[in-house]
Coordinates of C-alpha atoms in Angstrom, one line a residue:
M1384 CA -0.1 0.0 0.0
G1385 CA 3.1 2.2 0.3
L1386 CA 3.1 3.5 -3.2
L1387 CA -0.9 3.9 -3.3
Q1388 CA -0.7 6.0 -0.3
D1389 CA 2.2 8.0 -1.7
K1390 CA -0.2 8.8 -4.8
L1391 CA -3.0 9.8 -2.6
S1392 CA -1.0 12.0 -0.4
K1393 CA -0.5 14.1 -3.6
F1394 CA -4.2 14.4 -4.4
R1395 CA -4.7 17.4 -2.4
T1396 CA -7.0 19.4 -4.5
P1397 CA -10.4 18.3 -2.6
Q1398 CA -8.8 18.5 1.0
M1399 CA -7.7 22.2 0.1
Y1400 CA -11.2 23.4 -0.7
M1401 CA -12.5 21.6 2.1
E1402 CA -10.2 23.6 4.3
R1403 CA -11.2 26.8 2.9
G1404 CA -14.9 26.0 3.2
V1405 CA -15.7 26.1 -0.5
Y1406 CA -15.9 22.7 -1.6
P1407 CA -19.3 22.0 -3.5
Y1408 CA -19.8 18.6 -3.8
F1409 CA -21.6 15.3 -2.1
R1410 CA -23.9 18.1 -0.3
E1411 CA -26.7 16.5 1.2
I1412 CA -30.5 17.2 0.2
D1413 CA -33.0 16.5 2.8
S1414 CA -36.2 16.5 0.4
A1415 CA -37.5 15.4 -2.7
Q1416 CA -35.6 16.9 -5.9
D1417 CA -38.0 19.8 -6.9
T1418 CA -37.6 23.5 -8.0
E1419 CA -37.0 23.8 -4.2
V1420 CA -35.2 21.8 -2.0
I1421 CA -33.9 21.6 1.7
M1422 CA -30.3 21.6 2.2
D1423 CA -28.6 22.2 5.6
G1424 CA -32.2 22.9 7.3
K1425 CA -33.0 25.7 4.8
K1426 CA -34.9 26.2 1.5
V1427 CA -32.6 26.7 -1.6
L1428 CA -33.7 27.0 -5.2
M1429 CA -32.5 24.0 -7.3
F1430 CA -31.0 24.9 -10.4
G1431 CA -28.6 22.1 -10.6
S1432 CA -30.9 19.3 -11.5
N1433 CA -31.3 17.0 -14.9
S1434 CA -35.0 16.8 -14.1
Y1435 CA -35.8 19.0 -17.1
M1436 CA -39.5 18.0 -17.1
G1437 CA -39.7 18.3 -13.2
L1438 CA -41.2 14.7 -12.7
T1439 CA -39.0 13.4 -9.9
H1440 CA -41.6 14.3 -7.4
D1441 CA -44.8 13.7 -9.4
Q1442 CA -47.4 11.5 -7.6
R1443 CA -48.3 9.4 -10.7
I1444 CA -44.7 8.2 -11.0
I1445 CA -44.5 7.7 -7.3
D1446 CA -47.5 5.5 -7.4
A1447 CA -46.4 3.6 -10.5
A1448 CA -43.1 2.9 -8.4
I1449 CA -44.8 1.7 -5.5
A1450 CA -47.4 -0.6 -7.3
A1451 CA -44.3 -2.2 -9.2
T1452 CA -42.6 -2.8 -6.2
R1453 CA -45.7 -4.3 -4.2
K1454 CA -46.2 -6.8 -7.7
Y1455 CA -42.7 -7.9 -8.4
G1456 CA -40.7 -6.8 -5.2
T1457 CA -37.8 -4.7 -4.4
G1458 CA -35.2 -6.0 -6.9
C1459 CA -34.6 -9.1 -9.5
A1460 CA -31.7 -10.9 -8.1
G1461 CA -30.3 -11.5 -11.3
S1462 CA -29.5 -10.3 -14.9
R1463 CA -31.7 -10.0 -17.9
L1464 CA -29.9 -13.2 -19.5
L1465 CA -30.9 -15.3 -16.7
N1466 CA -33.7 -14.7 -14.1
G1467 CA -33.8 -10.9 -14.4
T1468 CA -36.3 -10.3 -17.2
L1469 CA -39.8 -8.7 -16.4
D1470 CA -42.7 -8.4 -18.4
I1471 CA -42.6 -4.7 -17.8
H1472 CA -38.7 -4.5 -18.9
V1473 CA -39.9 -6.0 -22.1
E1474 CA -42.9 -3.6 -22.4
L1475 CA -40.9 -0.5 -21.5
E1476 CA -38.3 -1.7 -24.5
K1477 CA -41.0 -1.9 -26.8
E1478 CA -42.5 1.5 -25.8
L1479 CA -39.0 3.2 -26.1
A1480 CA -38.3 1.8 -29.5
E1481 CA -41.3 3.2 -30.8
F1482 CA -41.0 6.4 -29.1
V1483 CA -37.5 7.1 -30.7
G1484 CA -38.3 5.6 -34.2
K1485 CA -36.3 2.5 -34.0
D1486 CA -37.0 -1.4 -34.6
E1487 CA -36.3 -2.5 -30.8
A1488 CA -34.6 -1.3 -27.7
L1489 CA -32.7 -2.7 -24.8
C1490 CA -32.7 -1.5 -21.4
F1491 CA -29.9 -1.1 -19.0
S1492 CA -29.5 -0.7 -15.2
T1493 CA -27.9 2.9 -15.7
G1494 CA -27.4 5.4 -18.6
F1495 CA -23.5 5.0 -18.0
T1496 CA -23.3 1.3 -18.3
V1497 CA -25.4 1.6 -21.9
N1498 CA -22.3 3.5 -23.3
E1499 CA -19.9 1.3 -21.3
G1500 CA -21.5 -1.8 -22.7
V1501 CA -22.6 -0.9 -26.0
I1502 CA -19.6 1.0 -27.6
P1503 CA -17.2 -1.7 -27.5
Q1504 CA -19.4 -4.3 -29.0
L1505 CA -19.9 -2.2 -32.1
A1506 CA -16.3 -1.7 -33.2
G1507 CA -13.2 -4.1 -32.8
R1508 CA -9.6 -4.4 -33.9
G1509 CA -9.1 -2.9 -37.3
D1510 CA -12.0 -0.4 -36.9
Y1511 CA -12.5 3.0 -35.6
I1512 CA -14.4 4.8 -32.8
I1513 CA -14.7 8.7 -33.7
C1514 CA -15.6 10.9 -30.9
D1515 CA -16.1 14.6 -30.0
D1516 CA -13.7 15.7 -27.6
R1517 CA -16.1 17.1 -25.3
D1518 CA -18.2 13.5 -25.4
H1519 CA -19.5 12.2 -21.9
A1520 CA -17.3 10.3 -19.8
S1521 CA -19.1 7.2 -20.2
I1522 CA -18.7 7.7 -24.0
V1523 CA -14.9 7.8 -23.1
D1524 CA -14.9 4.8 -21.0
G1525 CA -17.1 2.7 -23.6
R1526 CA -14.6 3.5 -26.4
R1527 CA -11.2 2.8 -24.2
L1528 CA -12.8 -0.8 -23.6
S1529 CA -12.6 -1.5 -27.3
F1530 CA -9.7 -2.7 -29.3
A1531 CA -10.7 -0.2 -32.1
T1532 CA -8.5 2.7 -33.2
Q1533 CA -9.4 5.6 -31.2
L1534 CA -9.8 9.1 -32.8
K1535 CA -11.1 12.4 -31.4
Y1536 CA -12.2 15.4 -33.3
K1537 CA -12.2 19.3 -32.1
H1538 CA -15.8 19.9 -30.4
N1539 CA -18.5 20.4 -32.9
D1540 CA -15.8 20.9 -35.9
M1541 CA -17.2 19.4 -38.9
E1542 CA -14.2 19.8 -40.8
A1543 CA -11.9 18.2 -38.1
L1544 CA -14.7 15.2 -38.1
E1545 CA -14.2 14.9 -41.8
K1546 CA -10.3 14.8 -41.7
E1547 CA -10.6 11.9 -39.1
L1548 CA -12.9 9.7 -41.4
Q1549 CA -10.3 10.5 -44.2
K1550 CA -7.8 8.5 -42.2
C1551 CA -9.9 5.4 -41.8
E1552 CA -9.6 2.3 -44.1
P1553 CA -12.7 2.5 -46.4
D1554 CA -13.8 -1.2 -45.5
A1555 CA -13.3 -1.0 -41.6
I1556 CA -16.4 0.2 -39.3
K1557 CA -16.2 3.8 -38.6
L1558 CA -18.4 4.3 -35.5
I1559 CA -18.9 8.1 -34.9
V1560 CA -20.1 8.6 -31.2
V1561 CA -21.5 11.8 -30.1
D1562 CA -23.6 13.7 -27.3
S1563 CA -26.9 15.1 -28.9
V1564 CA -26.8 18.0 -26.0
F1565 CA -23.3 18.6 -24.6
S1566 CA -24.1 18.1 -20.9
M1567 CA -22.0 21.1 -19.6
E1568 CA -22.1 23.6 -22.3
G1569 CA -25.7 23.1 -23.6
D1570 CA -25.0 23.2 -27.3
L1571 CA -26.2 20.6 -29.8
A1572 CA -24.4 18.4 -32.1
N1573 CA -24.4 19.2 -35.6
L1574 CA -26.6 16.2 -36.6
P1575 CA -27.4 16.9 -40.0
E1576 CA -23.9 17.6 -41.0
I1577 CA -22.6 14.4 -39.3
V1578 CA -25.3 12.5 -41.3
R1579 CA -24.0 13.8 -44.3
L1580 CA -20.5 12.7 -43.5
K1581 CA -21.8 9.4 -42.7
K1582 CA -23.1 8.8 -46.0
K1583 CA -20.1 10.2 -47.7
Y1584 CA -17.7 7.8 -45.7
N1585 CA -20.2 5.0 -45.2
A1586 CA -19.9 5.5 -41.3
T1587 CA -22.2 4.4 -38.7
V1588 CA -23.6 7.0 -36.1
Y1589 CA -24.5 6.3 -32.4
V1590 CA -26.2 9.3 -30.6
D1591 CA -26.5 9.7 -26.7
E1592 CA -29.7 11.5 -26.2
A1593 CA -29.4 11.6 -22.6
H1594 CA -30.2 15.2 -22.3
G1595 CA -32.0 15.6 -25.4
L1596 CA -35.0 13.3 -24.3
G1597 CA -38.0 15.2 -23.0
V1598 CA -36.4 18.4 -24.2
F1599 CA -36.4 18.5 -27.9
G1600 CA -38.4 17.1 -30.9
R1601 CA -42.0 16.0 -30.6
N1602 CA -43.3 15.1 -27.3
G1603 CA -39.4 15.1 -26.1
R1604 CA -38.4 12.4 -28.7
G1605 CA -35.1 14.1 -28.8
V1606 CA -32.4 16.0 -30.8
C1607 CA -32.6 13.1 -33.7
D1608 CA -36.4 13.9 -34.2
H1609 CA -35.8 17.7 -33.7
F1610 CA -33.3 17.7 -36.9
G1611 CA -35.4 15.0 -38.6
V1612 CA -32.6 12.7 -39.0
T1613 CA -33.5 9.6 -36.9
E1614 CA -33.9 7.4 -39.8
D1615 CA -30.1 7.8 -40.8
I1616 CA -29.0 7.5 -36.9
D1617 CA -27.8 3.9 -36.4
L1618 CA -28.3 3.9 -32.8
I1619 CA -29.8 6.1 -30.2
M1620 CA -29.2 5.9 -26.7
G1621 CA -30.8 7.4 -23.7
T1622 CA -30.9 7.6 -19.9
F1623 CA -34.0 7.4 -17.6
S1624 CA -32.1 9.3 -14.9
K1625 CA -33.0 13.1 -16.2
S1626 CA -36.3 13.8 -18.0
L1627 CA -37.6 10.3 -17.3
A1628 CA -37.4 10.7 -13.7
S1629 CA -35.8 7.2 -12.8
I1630 CA -32.6 5.5 -13.0
G1631 CA -31.4 3.3 -16.0
G1632 CA -30.8 3.6 -19.7
F1633 CA -31.6 2.0 -23.1
V1634 CA -30.3 1.8 -26.6
A1635 CA -32.3 1.8 -29.7
G1636 CA -31.6 0.3 -33.3
D1637 CA -32.0 -1.8 -36.1
K1638 CA -33.4 -5.5 -34.6
D1639 CA -30.2 -7.3 -35.6
V1640 CA -27.7 -5.0 -33.9
I1641 CA -29.9 -5.2 -30.7
N1642 CA -30.2 -8.9 -31.0
W1643 CA -26.1 -8.9 -31.1
L1644 CA -25.8 -6.7 -28.0
R1645 CA -28.6 -8.6 -26.0
H1646 CA -25.9 -11.5 -26.2
N1647 CA -22.6 -9.5 -25.8
A1648 CA -22.8 -6.4 -24.1
R1649 CA -20.9 -7.3 -20.9
S1650 CA -22.8 -4.4 -18.8
Y1651 CA -26.2 -5.9 -19.8
I1652 CA -25.7 -9.8 -19.5
F1653 CA -23.7 -9.7 -16.6
Q1654 CA -25.2 -7.0 -14.4
A1655 CA -28.3 -7.2 -12.6
S1656 CA -31.7 -5.8 -14.4
N1657 CA -33.2 -2.9 -13.2
T1658 CA -35.4 -2.7 -10.4
P1659 CA -39.3 -2.8 -10.9
A1660 CA -39.7 0.4 -9.3
A1661 CA -37.4 2.2 -11.4
T1662 CA -38.7 0.6 -14.7
A1663 CA -42.5 1.4 -13.9
A1664 CA -41.5 4.8 -12.9
A1665 CA -39.5 5.3 -16.3
M1666 CA -42.5 3.9 -18.2
E1667 CA -45.0 6.3 -16.4
A1668 CA -42.7 9.4 -17.3
L1669 CA -42.7 8.3 -21.0
H1670 CA -46.7 8.2 -20.7
I1671 CA -46.6 11.7 -19.3
F1672 CA -44.4 13.0 -22.2
K1673 CA -46.7 11.6 -24.7
T1674 CA -50.1 13.2 -23.1
E1675 CA -48.8 16.4 -21.6
P1676 CA -47.0 18.5 -24.3
E1677 CA -47.6 21.5 -22.2
R1678 CA -44.4 20.3 -20.0
Q1679 CA -42.3 20.7 -22.7
E1680 CA -43.7 23.9 -23.9
N1681 CA -43.3 25.3 -20.2
L1682 CA -39.6 24.4 -20.1
W1683 CA -39.1 25.9 -23.3
K1684 CA -40.7 29.0 -22.1
I1685 CA -39.1 29.4 -19.1
T1686 CA -35.5 28.5 -20.9
N1687 CA -36.1 31.2 -23.2
Y1688 CA -36.9 33.7 -20.8
A1689 CA -33.8 32.9 -18.7
L1690 CA -31.5 32.8 -21.5
K1691 CA -32.7 36.5 -22.4
R1692 CA -32.1 37.7 -18.8
F1693 CA -28.6 36.2 -18.5
R1694 CA -27.7 37.7 -21.8
E1695 CA -29.1 41.1 -20.6
T1696 CA -27.5 41.3 -17.3
G1697 CA -24.1 40.6 -19.1
F1698 CA -23.2 36.9 -18.1
E1699 CA -21.2 34.9 -20.6
I1700 CA -23.2 31.9 -21.6
G1701 CA -21.4 30.6 -24.7
E1702 CA -23.3 28.9 -27.5
T1703 CA -26.1 27.1 -25.6
E1704 CA -29.4 26.0 -27.3
S1705 CA -30.8 24.2 -24.6
P1706 CA -31.9 24.5 -20.6
I1707 CA -28.5 24.0 -19.6
I1708 CA -27.1 27.4 -19.3
P1709 CA -23.3 27.7 -18.6
L1710 CA -22.2 30.9 -16.6
Y1711 CA -18.6 31.2 -17.9
V1712 CA -16.0 32.1 -14.7
R1713 CA -12.8 30.9 -16.2
D1714 CA -10.9 30.5 -12.8
T1715 CA -11.2 27.3 -10.9
D1716 CA -10.7 29.0 -7.7
K1717 CA -13.7 31.4 -8.3
T1718 CA -15.8 29.0 -9.7
F1719 CA -15.9 27.1 -6.3
E1720 CA -16.0 30.4 -4.5
V1721 CA -19.2 31.8 -6.5
T1722 CA -21.0 28.2 -6.0
K1723 CA -20.5 28.6 -2.2
L1724 CA -21.6 32.3 -2.3
A1725 CA -24.8 31.3 -4.5
F1726 CA -25.6 28.6 -2.2
D1727 CA -25.5 30.9 1.1
E1728 CA -27.9 33.4 -1.1
G1729 CA -30.2 30.3 -1.3
V1730 CA -29.2 29.1 -4.9
F1731 CA -27.9 25.9 -5.9
I1732 CA -25.8 25.6 -8.8
N1733 CA -23.1 23.1 -9.9
P1734 CA -19.4 24.0 -10.6
V1735 CA -17.5 22.7 -13.7
I1736 CA -13.9 22.4 -13.6
P1737 CA -11.2 20.0 -15.1
P1738 CA -11.3 17.5 -16.3
A1739 CA -14.9 18.3 -17.2
C1740 CA -13.7 21.2 -18.9
A1741 CA -10.4 23.0 -20.0
P1742 CA -8.9 25.0 -17.3
Q1743 CA -9.6 28.1 -19.1
D1744 CA -13.3 27.2 -19.4
T1745 CA -14.7 26.6 -15.9
L1746 CA -18.1 27.2 -15.4
V1747 CA -21.4 26.9 -13.3
R1748 CA -24.0 25.3 -14.7
F1749 CA -27.4 26.4 -14.5
A1750 CA -30.0 24.1 -15.3
L1751 CA -33.7 24.6 -15.8
M1752 CA -37.0 22.5 -15.3
A1753 CA -40.4 22.6 -16.7
T1754 CA -41.8 23.5 -13.4
H1755 CA -39.4 26.7 -12.5
T1756 CA -41.3 30.0 -12.4
K1757 CA -40.2 33.2 -13.9
E1758 CA -40.0 34.3 -10.0
Q1759 CA -37.6 31.9 -9.2
V1760 CA -35.4 32.7 -12.2
D1761 CA -35.3 36.3 -11.4
F1762 CA -34.5 35.5 -7.9
A1763 CA -31.7 33.3 -9.0
I1764 CA -30.5 35.8 -11.5
E1765 CA -30.4 38.7 -8.9
K1766 CA -28.3 36.7 -6.3
L1767 CA -25.9 35.2 -9.0
T1768 CA -25.2 38.8 -10.3
K1769 CA -24.5 39.8 -6.9
C1770 CA -22.0 36.9 -6.3
F1771 CA -20.5 37.2 -9.9
K1772 CA -19.8 41.0 -9.2
Q1773 CA -18.5 40.4 -5.7
L1774 CA -15.6 38.4 -7.2
D1775 CA -15.1 40.7 -10.0
I1776 CA -16.4 37.7 -12.7
L1777 CA -19.2 40.1 -13.9
K1778 CA -18.5 43.8 -14.2

């Protein structure tokens, strides 16, 4: 353990910020995830959640989870391959496939393990995996598990993507993996141009819709639907832990590809299947997507309002096109400090520092839900303006 302890002793960053009282992570919440939460015994406005549809405390979803637990128990005690497949797993897979416009879908226990299990099975030795350099960590880990040649292109730079495609052997699999919505900066992948390059170079496209489902497209079908390119996207991945108000994930595509993954994706066949409660909760949320389009409309009304207010106030918010609004700080110390100041003022936001971004691009992430009000946004912007000015981030 000597060398390990020596390595750990050099890992000082968290301890340094803890000693200064500005360490922002692992803070306890004593209430349901909603636009307002209880932390340290006080009410705080929540602008750090991925619950874009505001469904995590919806009584219908809670009731569905309770009913499933009463019927099936608390867990499956096995993998989907063996004793862990329930009829509601299969039902949800059918509904998800139809929802995103694909033949079939496969549900996993987390969104992270979808990418971790699927990507290595799509490209192997002699093939290529090509990623945007700001793809999510789950995509990074998934591609690292493959023996394929790993290529990256500069964020959303289609000329750079084409140069990487030109390096590939024409007859090899060329798997382009990209987030539909980039989770820190809030901008969208240029899917129409990616599809054009896919056709030109005979590539395969895998899109992670984790932050797109519920937010974009018809009834929340995602960014692929938003751009009208669903038919040209080979595989669509999604997670339950954001708009679908649960935990889990899925991948959808051609039935032959899904059948291959069903028998080869290691994080599917060797992982315990998703709980009955989580499965039923995700299915009920999906039903709400389909029947309550006003939720998505509310989300975009409050998003557009907040974007306008932040720009008018002078915040640097980059190229965001989504309910994820990055407020650039460009200094790691100040990013932690402004997060603490905002919390003290009653506003919960998330700091983003390396390795989640480049050192010069540190930011705090302000995320909206369909259930936020203009009054809550106004309050948050007033307090954030005060905090940013106190640290000379905003003039």
